[in-house]
Coordinates of C-alpha atoms (C1' of nucleotides) in Angstrom, one line a residue:
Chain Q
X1 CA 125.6 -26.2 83.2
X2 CA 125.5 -22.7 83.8
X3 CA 123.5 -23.1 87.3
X4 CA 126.6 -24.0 89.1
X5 CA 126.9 -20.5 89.6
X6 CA 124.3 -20.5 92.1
X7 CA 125.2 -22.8 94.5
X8 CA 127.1 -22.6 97.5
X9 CA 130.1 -24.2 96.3
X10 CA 130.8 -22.0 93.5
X11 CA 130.3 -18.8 95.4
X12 CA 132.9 -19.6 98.3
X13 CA 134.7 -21.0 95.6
X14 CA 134.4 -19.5 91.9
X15 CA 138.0 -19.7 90.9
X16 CA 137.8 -23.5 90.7
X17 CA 135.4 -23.6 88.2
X18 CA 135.6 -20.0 86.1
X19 CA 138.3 -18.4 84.3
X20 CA 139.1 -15.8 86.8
X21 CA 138.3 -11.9 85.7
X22 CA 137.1 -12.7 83.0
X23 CA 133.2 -12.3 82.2
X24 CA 131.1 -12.3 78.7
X25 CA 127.8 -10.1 78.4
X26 CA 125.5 -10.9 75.1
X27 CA 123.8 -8.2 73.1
X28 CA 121.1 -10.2 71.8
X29 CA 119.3 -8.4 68.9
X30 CA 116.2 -8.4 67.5
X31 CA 113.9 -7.1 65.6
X32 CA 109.8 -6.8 65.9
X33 CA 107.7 -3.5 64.2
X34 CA 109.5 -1.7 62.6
X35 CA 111.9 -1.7 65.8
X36 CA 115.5 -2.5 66.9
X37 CA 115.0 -4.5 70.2
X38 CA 117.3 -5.9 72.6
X39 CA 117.0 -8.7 75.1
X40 CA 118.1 -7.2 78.5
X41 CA 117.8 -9.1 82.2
X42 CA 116.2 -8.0 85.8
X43 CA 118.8 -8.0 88.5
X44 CA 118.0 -9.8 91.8
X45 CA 120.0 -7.4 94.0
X46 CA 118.3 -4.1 92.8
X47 CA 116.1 -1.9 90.2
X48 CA 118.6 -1.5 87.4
X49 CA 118.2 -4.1 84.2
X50 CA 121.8 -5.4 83.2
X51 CA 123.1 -7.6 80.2
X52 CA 122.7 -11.3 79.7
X53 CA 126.0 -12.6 80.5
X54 CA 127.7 -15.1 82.5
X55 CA 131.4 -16.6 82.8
X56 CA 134.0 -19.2 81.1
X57 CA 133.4 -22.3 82.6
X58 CA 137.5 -23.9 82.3
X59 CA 136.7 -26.6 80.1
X60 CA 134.7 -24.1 77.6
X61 CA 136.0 -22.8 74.5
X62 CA 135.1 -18.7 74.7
X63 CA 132.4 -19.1 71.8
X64 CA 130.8 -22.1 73.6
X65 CA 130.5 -20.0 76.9
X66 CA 129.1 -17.2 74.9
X67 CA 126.6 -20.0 73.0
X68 CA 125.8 -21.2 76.3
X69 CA 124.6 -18.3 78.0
X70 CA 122.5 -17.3 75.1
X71 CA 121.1 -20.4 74.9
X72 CA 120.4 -20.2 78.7
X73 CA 118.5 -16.6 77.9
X74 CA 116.9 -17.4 74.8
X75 CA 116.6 -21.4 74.4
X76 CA 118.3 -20.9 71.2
X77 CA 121.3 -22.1 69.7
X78 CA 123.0 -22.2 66.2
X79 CA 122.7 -18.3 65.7
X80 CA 125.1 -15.7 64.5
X81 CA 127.0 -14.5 67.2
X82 CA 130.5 -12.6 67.6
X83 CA 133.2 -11.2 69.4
X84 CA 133.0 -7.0 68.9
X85 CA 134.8 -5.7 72.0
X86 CA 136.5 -5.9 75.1
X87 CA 135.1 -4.0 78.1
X88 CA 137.4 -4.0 81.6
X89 CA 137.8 -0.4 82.9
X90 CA 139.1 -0.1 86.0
X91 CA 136.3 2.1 87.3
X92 CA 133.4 0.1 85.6
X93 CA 131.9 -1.1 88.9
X94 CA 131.5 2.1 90.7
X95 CA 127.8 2.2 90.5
X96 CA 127.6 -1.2 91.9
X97 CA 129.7 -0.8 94.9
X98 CA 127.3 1.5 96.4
X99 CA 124.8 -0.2 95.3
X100 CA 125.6 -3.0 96.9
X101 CA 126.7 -1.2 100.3
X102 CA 123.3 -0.4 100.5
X103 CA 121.9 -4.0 100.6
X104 CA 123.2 -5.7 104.1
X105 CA 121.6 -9.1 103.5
X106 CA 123.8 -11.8 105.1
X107 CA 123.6 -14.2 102.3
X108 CA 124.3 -11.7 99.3
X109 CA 127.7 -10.7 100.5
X110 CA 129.5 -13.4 98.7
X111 CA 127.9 -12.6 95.7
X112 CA 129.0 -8.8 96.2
X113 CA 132.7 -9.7 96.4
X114 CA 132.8 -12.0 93.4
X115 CA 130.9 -9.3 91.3
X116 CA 132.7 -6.3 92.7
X117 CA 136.1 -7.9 91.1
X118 CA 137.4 -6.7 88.6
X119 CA 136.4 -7.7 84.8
X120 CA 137.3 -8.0 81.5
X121 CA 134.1 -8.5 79.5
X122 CA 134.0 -10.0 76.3
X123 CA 131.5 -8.6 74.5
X124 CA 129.6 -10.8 72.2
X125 CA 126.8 -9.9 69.5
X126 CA 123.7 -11.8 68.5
X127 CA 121.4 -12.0 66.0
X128 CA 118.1 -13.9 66.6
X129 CA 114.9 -13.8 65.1
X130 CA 112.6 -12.3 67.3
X131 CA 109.5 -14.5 67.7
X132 CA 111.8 -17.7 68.4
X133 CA 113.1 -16.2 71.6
X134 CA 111.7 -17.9 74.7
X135 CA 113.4 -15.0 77.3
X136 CA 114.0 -16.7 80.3
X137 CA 112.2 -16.2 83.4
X138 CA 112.6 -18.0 86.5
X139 CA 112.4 -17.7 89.7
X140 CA 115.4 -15.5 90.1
X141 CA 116.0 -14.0 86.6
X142 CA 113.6 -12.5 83.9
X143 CA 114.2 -11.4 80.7
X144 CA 112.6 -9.1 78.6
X145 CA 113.2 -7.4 75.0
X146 CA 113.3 -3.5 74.8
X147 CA 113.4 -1.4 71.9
X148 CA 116.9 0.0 71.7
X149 CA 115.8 3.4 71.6
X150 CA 114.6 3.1 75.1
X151 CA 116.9 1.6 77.2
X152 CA 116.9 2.5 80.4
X153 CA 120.1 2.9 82.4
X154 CA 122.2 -0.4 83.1
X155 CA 124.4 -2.1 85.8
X156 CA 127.9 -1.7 85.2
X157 CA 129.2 0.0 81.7
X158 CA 126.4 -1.8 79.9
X159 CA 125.0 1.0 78.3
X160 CA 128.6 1.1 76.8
X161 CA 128.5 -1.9 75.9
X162 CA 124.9 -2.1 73.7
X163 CA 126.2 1.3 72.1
X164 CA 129.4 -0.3 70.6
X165 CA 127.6 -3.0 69.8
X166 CA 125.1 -1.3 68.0
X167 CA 127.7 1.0 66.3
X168 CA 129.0 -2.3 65.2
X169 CA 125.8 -3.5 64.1
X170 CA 125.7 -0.7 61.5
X171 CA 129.5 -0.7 60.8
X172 CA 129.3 -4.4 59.4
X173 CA 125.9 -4.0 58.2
X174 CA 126.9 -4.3 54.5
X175 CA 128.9 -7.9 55.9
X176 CA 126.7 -9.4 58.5
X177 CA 123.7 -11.7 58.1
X178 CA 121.7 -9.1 59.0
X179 CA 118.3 -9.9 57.3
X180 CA 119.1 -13.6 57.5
X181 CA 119.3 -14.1 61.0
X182 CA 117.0 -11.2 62.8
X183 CA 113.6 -12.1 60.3
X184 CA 111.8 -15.2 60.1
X185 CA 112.0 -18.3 57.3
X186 CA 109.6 -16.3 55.2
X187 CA 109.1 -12.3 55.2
X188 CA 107.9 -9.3 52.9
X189 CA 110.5 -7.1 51.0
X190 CA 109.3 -4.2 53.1
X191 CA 110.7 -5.9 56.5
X192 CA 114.4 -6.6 54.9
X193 CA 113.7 -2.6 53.9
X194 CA 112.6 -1.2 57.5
X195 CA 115.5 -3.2 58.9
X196 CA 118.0 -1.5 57.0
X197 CA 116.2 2.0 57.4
X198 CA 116.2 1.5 61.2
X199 CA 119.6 0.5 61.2
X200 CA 120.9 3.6 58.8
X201 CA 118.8 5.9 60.5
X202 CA 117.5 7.2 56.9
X203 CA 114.6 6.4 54.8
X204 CA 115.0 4.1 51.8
X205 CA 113.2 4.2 48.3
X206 CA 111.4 1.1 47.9
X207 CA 112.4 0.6 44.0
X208 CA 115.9 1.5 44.3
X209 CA 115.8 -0.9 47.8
X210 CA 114.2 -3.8 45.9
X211 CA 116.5 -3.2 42.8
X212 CA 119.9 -4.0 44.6
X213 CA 118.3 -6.4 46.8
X214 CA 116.9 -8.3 44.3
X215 CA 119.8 -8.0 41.9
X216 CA 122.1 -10.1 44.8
X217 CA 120.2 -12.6 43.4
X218 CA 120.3 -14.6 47.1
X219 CA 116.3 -14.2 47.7
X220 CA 113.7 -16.3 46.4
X221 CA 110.3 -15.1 46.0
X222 CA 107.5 -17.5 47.6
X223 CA 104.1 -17.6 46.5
X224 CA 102.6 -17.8 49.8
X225 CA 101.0 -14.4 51.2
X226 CA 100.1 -12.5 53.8
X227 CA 97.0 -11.0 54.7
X228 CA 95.4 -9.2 57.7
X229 CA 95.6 -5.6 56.1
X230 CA 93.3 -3.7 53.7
X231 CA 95.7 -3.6 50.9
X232 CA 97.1 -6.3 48.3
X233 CA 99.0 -8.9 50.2
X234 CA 102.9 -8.6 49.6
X235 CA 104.6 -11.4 48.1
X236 CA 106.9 -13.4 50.7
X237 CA 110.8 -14.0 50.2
X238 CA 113.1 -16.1 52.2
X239 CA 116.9 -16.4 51.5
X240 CA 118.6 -18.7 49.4
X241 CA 121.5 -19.9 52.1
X242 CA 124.1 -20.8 50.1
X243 CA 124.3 -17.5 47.8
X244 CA 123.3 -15.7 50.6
X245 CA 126.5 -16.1 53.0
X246 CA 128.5 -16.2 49.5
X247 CA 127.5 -12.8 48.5
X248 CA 128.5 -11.4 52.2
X249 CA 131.9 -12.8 51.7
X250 CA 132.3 -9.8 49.5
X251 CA 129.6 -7.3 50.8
X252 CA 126.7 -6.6 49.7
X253 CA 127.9 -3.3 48.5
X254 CA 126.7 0.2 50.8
X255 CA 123.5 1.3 50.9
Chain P
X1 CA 156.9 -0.5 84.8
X2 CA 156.8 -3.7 82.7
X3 CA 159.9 -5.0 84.3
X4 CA 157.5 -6.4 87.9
X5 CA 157.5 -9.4 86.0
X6 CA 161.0 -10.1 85.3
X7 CA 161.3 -9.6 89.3
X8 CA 161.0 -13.1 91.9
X9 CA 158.5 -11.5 93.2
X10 CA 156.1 -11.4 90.5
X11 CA 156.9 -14.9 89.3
X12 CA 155.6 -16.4 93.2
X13 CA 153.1 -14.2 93.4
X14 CA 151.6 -13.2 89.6
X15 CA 147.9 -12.7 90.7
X16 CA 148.9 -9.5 93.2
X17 CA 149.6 -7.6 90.3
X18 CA 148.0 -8.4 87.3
X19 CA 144.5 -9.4 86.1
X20 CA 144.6 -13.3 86.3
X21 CA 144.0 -15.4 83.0
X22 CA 144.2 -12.1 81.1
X23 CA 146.6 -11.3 78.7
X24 CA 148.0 -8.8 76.0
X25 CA 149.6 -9.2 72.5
X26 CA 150.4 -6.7 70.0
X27 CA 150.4 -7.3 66.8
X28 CA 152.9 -3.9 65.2
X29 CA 153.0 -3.6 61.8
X30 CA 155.1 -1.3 59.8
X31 CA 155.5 -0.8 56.1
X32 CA 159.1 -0.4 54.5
X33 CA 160.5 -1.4 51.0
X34 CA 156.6 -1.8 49.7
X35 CA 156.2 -4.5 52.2
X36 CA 154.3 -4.8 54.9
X37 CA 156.5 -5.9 58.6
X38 CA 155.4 -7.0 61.5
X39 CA 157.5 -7.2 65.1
X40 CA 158.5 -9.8 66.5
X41 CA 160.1 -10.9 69.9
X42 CA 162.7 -13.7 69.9
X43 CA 162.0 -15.9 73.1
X44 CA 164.4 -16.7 75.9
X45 CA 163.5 -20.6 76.4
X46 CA 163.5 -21.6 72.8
X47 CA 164.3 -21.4 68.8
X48 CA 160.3 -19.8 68.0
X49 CA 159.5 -16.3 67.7
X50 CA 156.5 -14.4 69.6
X51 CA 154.2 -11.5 69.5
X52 CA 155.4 -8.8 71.6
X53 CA 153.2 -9.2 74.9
X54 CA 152.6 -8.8 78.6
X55 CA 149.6 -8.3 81.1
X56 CA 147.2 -6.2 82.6
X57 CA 148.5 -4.4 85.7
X58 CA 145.8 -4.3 88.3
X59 CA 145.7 -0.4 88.2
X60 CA 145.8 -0.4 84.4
X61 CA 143.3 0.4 81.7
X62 CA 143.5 -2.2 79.3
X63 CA 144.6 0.6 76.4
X64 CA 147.2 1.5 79.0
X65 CA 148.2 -1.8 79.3
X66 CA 148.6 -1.8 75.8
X67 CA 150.2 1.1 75.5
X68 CA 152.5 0.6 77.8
X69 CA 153.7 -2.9 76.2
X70 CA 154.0 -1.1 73.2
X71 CA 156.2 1.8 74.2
X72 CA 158.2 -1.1 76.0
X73 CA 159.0 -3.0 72.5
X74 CA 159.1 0.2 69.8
X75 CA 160.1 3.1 72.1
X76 CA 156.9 4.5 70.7
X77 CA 153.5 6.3 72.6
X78 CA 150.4 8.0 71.3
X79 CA 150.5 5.9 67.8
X80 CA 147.3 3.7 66.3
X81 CA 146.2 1.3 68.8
X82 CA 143.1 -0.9 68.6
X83 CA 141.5 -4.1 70.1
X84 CA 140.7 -6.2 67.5
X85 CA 140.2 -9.5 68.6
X86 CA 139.9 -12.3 71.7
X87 CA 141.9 -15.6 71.8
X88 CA 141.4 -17.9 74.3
X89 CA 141.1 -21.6 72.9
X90 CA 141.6 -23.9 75.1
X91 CA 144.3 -25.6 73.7
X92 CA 146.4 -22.6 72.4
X93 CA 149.6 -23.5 74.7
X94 CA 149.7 -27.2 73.6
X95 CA 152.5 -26.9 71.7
X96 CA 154.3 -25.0 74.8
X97 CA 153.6 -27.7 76.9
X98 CA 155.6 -30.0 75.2
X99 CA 158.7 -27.2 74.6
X100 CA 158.9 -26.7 78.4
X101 CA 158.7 -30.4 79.4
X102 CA 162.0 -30.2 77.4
X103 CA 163.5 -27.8 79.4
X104 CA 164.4 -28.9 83.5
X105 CA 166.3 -25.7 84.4
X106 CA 164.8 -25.6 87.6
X107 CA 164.6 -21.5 88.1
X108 CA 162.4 -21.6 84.8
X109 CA 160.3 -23.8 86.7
X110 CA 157.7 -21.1 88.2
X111 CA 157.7 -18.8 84.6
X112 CA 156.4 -22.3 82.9
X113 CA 153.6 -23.3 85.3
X114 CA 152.4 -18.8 84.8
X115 CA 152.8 -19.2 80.9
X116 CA 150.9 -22.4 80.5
X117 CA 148.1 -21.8 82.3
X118 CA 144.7 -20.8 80.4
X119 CA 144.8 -16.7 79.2
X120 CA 142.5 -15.1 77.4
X121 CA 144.3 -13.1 75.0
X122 CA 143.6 -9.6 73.9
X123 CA 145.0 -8.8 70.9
X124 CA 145.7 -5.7 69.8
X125 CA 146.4 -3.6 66.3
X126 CA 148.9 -1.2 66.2
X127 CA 150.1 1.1 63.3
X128 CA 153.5 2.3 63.0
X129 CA 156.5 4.7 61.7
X130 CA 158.6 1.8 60.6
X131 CA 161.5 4.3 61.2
X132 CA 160.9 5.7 64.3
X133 CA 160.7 2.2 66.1
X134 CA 164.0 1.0 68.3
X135 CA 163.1 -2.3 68.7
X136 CA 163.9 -3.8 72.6
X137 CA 166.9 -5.3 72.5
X138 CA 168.4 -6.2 76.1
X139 CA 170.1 -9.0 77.9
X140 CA 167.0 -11.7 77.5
X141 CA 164.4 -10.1 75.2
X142 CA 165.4 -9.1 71.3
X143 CA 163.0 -7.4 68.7
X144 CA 162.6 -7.8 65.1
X145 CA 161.6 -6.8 61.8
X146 CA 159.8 -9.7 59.8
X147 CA 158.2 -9.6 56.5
X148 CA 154.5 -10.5 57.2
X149 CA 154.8 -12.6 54.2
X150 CA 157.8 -14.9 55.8
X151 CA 157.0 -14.9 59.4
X152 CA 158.2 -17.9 60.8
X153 CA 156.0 -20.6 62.8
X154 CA 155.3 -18.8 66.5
X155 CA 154.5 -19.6 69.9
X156 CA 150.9 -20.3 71.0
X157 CA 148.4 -19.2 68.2
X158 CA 150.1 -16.1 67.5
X159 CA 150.2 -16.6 63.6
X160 CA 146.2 -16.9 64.1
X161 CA 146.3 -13.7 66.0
X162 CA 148.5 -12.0 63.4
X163 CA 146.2 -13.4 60.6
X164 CA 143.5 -12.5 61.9
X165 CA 145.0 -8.7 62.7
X166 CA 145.8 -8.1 58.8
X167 CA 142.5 -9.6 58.0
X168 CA 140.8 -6.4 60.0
X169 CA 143.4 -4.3 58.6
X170 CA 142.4 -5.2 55.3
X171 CA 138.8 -5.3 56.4
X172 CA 138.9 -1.8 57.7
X173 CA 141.6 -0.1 55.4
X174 CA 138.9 2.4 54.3
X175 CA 138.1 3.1 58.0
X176 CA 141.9 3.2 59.3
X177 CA 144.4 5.6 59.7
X178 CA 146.3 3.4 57.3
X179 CA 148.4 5.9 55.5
X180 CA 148.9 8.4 58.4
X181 CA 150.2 6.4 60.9
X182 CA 152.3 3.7 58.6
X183 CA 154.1 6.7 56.7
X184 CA 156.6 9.1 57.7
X185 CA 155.8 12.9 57.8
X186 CA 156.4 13.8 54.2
X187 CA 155.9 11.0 51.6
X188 CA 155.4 10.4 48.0
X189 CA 152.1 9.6 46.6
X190 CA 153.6 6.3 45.2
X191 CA 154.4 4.9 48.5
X192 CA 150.7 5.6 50.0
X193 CA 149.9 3.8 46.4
X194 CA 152.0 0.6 47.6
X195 CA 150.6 0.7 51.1
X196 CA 147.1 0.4 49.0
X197 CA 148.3 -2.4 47.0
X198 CA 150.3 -4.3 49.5
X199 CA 147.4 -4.5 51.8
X200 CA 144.7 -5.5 48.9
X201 CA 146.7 -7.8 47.4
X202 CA 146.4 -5.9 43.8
X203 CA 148.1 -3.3 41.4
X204 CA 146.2 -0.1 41.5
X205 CA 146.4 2.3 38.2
X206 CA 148.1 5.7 39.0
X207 CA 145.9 8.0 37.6
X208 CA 142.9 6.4 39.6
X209 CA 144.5 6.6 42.1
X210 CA 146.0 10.1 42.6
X211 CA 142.2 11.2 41.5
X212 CA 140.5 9.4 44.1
X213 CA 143.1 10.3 47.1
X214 CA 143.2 13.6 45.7
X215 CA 139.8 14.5 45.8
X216 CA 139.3 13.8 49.3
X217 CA 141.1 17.3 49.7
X218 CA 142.9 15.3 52.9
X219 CA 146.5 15.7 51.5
X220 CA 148.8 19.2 51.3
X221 CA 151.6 18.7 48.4
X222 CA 154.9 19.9 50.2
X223 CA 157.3 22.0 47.2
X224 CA 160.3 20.1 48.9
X225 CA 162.2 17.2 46.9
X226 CA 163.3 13.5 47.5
X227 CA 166.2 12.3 45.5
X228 CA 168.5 10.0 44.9
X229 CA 166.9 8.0 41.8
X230 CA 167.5 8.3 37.8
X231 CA 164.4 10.3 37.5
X232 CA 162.3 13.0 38.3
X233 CA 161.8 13.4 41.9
X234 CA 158.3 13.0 42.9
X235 CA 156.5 15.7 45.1
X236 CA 156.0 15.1 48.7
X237 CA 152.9 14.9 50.3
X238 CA 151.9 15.5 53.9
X239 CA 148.7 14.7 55.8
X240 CA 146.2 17.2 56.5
X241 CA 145.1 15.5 60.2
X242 CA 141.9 17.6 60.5
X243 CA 140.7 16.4 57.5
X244 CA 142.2 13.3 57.4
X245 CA 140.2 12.2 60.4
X246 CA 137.4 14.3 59.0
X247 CA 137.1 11.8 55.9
X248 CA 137.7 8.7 58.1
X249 CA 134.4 9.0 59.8
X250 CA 132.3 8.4 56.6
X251 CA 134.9 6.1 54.9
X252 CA 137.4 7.0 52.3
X253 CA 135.2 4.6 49.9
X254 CA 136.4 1.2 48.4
X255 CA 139.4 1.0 46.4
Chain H
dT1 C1' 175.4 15.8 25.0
dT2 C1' 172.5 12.1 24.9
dA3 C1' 170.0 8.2 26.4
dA4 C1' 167.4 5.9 29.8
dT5 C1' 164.2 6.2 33.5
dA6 C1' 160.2 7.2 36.3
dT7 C1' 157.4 11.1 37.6
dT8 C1' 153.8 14.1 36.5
dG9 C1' 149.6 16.4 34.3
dA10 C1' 145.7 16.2 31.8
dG11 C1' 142.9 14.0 29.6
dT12 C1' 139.2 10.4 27.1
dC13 C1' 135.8 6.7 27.0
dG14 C1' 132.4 3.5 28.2
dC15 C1' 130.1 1.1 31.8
dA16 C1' 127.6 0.5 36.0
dA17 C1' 125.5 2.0 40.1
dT18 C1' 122.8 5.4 42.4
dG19 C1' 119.2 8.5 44.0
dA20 C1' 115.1 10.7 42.9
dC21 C1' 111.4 10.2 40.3
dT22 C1' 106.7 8.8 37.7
dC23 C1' 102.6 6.2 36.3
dA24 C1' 99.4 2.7 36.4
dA25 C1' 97.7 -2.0 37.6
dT26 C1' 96.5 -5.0 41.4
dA27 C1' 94.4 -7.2 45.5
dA28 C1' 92.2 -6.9 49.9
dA29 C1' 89.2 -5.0 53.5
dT30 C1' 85.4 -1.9 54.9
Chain Z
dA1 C1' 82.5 1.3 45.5
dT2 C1' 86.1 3.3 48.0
dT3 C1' 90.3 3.3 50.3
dT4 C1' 94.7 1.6 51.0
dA5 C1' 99.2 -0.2 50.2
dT6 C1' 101.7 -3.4 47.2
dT7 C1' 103.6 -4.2 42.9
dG8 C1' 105.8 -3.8 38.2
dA9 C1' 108.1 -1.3 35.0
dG10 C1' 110.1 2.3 33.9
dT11 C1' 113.0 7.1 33.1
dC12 C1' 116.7 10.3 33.7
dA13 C1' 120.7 12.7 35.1
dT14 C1' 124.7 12.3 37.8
dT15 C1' 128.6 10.1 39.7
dG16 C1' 132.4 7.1 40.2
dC17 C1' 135.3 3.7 38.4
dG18 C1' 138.5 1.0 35.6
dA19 C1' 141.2 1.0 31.7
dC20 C1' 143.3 3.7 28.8
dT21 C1' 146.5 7.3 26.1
dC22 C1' 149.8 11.1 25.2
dA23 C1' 153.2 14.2 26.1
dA24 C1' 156.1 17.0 29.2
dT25 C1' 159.5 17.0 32.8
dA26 C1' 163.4 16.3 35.8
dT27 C1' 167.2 13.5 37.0
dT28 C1' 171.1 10.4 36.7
dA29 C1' 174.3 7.6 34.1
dA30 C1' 176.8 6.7 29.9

DNA sequence: TTAATATTGAGTCGCAATGACTCAATAAAT
DNA sequence: ATTTATTGAGTCATTGCGACTCAATATTAA
């Protein structure tokens, strides 16, 4: 349970239950029209969003506290998700310590200490499909997607953080289940292709796009459609798992 | 100074000075006689080998960390230096356990109950001058030269870490400052040809070879000569760092 | 002096992939 | 009927790559 880390017991004593200065933030990606979007979180203590993230519970494996917490944020489990970085300088938590001087309330003060520490944040990335995400939002936390071009300023080095990821993102995009894990079961060609564009920054022609894609041979064409515009309904694809993660093994060559 | 921890007063009192349940290893490599080395550290309480390692002073950056344990084993500063992976299973010191059960000596004691606790490990990358390294080598710590191909069973999970170290290496050998930092000054093309083949497991033609590395314009041939060999000495080659680091940004392209 | 050895330069050849195109047929909504 | 975007099926020139060959050169050892 994640929730021990709001009661009284674990804030007088977190030590007991956490692997001590050490912390995990998730950069949960997704992607919804035409647009790069990440899952961010509203902080209790002040105006500033922050990163979904949490801490390493002793008896947790590092991947099952980072599977945790994004199940806690996004009800979902089984997705791809990975180690890219480490975060822990020294200076990382100057914003909050004056932010938190400026917030006298009794009861928050324990918090303060155990946040002001200092962290080494695992950084983990994730790849979900967009409509499956229920964000959370209770009475203490909400979560909300932003497109990744608009982030507003973060606690902490979390800005950092969603850049290295995203560099990352792009790095590996040629060796990560990209399409696979950020669009639904079933999806037009033209969605794999804004996904790459968005992610390379650059335009893509369609029949050189479709072409290599196609020639991967690890999509299946469905003969379901979709309708809604005033145009000819595109034909739907959805991956063929098993030739899909074997292709990756070797890349799927550069685009 | 590394050496706090060799001090009584670090071994009481561990969590005044470094990050708690954080940890450092480096995994060196060097390349000599067309093989690829990595450093090891022989171990004071028993027969295995180690990574070379240490933790996070509390005034540290983690890079600085790493640096620091790296200039400690190789005598070395300012080389390649990269995270590149986190390693914190929960059972990664079961086979410790059992050594130091073995092992009463009571003033070993308080190092066994540190070292067995739960770290997360950080590991880090670093490229090397095989020749310019003087391995450590005082009264309880001795470095060495392995062969990556024969390095022996190690402590902990460390041949994980260093698989999973050559893995990125091979991984990112277009992306890396592979050549410049593994090779002396002035080399010959062939060697920078073996560094190629070494890492991807496969012979690479000459001719291809020297064209490809060639036309990245990031080498400047060097009139002097190496001899020693029945046969025509081979032109030396130097890096041309501007543009070497130039080219790395877009990838030298797949070999 | 000669033989053996590995380096070097300068190519060829065919194949495959890539980027930039074009043209026309099709289906759907207004 | 008109507008719109999807789709299929191409072309074409360029580039890069892998697998070659052939001959000249410098060096050491016999």
């Amino acid at each position: 349970m994640d929730d021990i880390l709001f009661t009284e017991e674990f804030k007088t004593n977190p030590d007991k239950y956490v692997l001590p200065s050490v912390a995990i933030n998730n950069v949960i990606f997704g992607f919804d029209d035409n647009k790069v979007k990440v899952l961010l979180l509203r902080t209790a203590y002040a105006e500033l969003w922050t990163l979904p993230g949490g801490f390493v519970l002793k008896e947790d494996e590092l991947i099952t506290a980072a599977e945790r917490l994004l199940k806690l944020f996004t009800g979902l489990d089984s997705v791809y998700l990975k180690h890219f970085g480490v975060f822990g300088a020294v200076n990382r938590a100057e914003k909050e310590r004056e932010l938190f001087l400026n917030d006298q309330r009794q009861d928050n003060q324990l918090n303060y200490n155990f946040f002001l520490q200092r962290f080494v944040v695992l950084g983990y990335l994730a790849l979900v499909q967009y409509k499956q995400v229920s964000p959370l939002s209770d009475d203490v936390r909400q979560c909300e997607w932003f497109d990744l071009e608009s982030v507003p300023e973060l606690t902490f080095d979390h800005n950092l953080i969603i850049e290295t990821a995203f560099r990352e993102l792009r790095f590996q995009l040629n060796y990560l289940p990209i399409g696979f894990n950020l669009l639904p079961e079933e999806f037009p060609l033209k969605s794999l292709q804004k996904i790459y564009e968005t992610i390379l920054g650059k335009k893509l022609d369609r029949g050189n796009f479709n072409r290599k894609i196609l020639s991967y041979g690890i999509l299946e064409k469905k003969e379901k459609y979709f309708s809604g515009a005033a145009n000819k309904a595109p034909f739907m694809y959805s991956f063929n798992k098993e030739q899909y993660f074997n292709a990756l093994e070797n890349g799927l060559g550069a685009f």
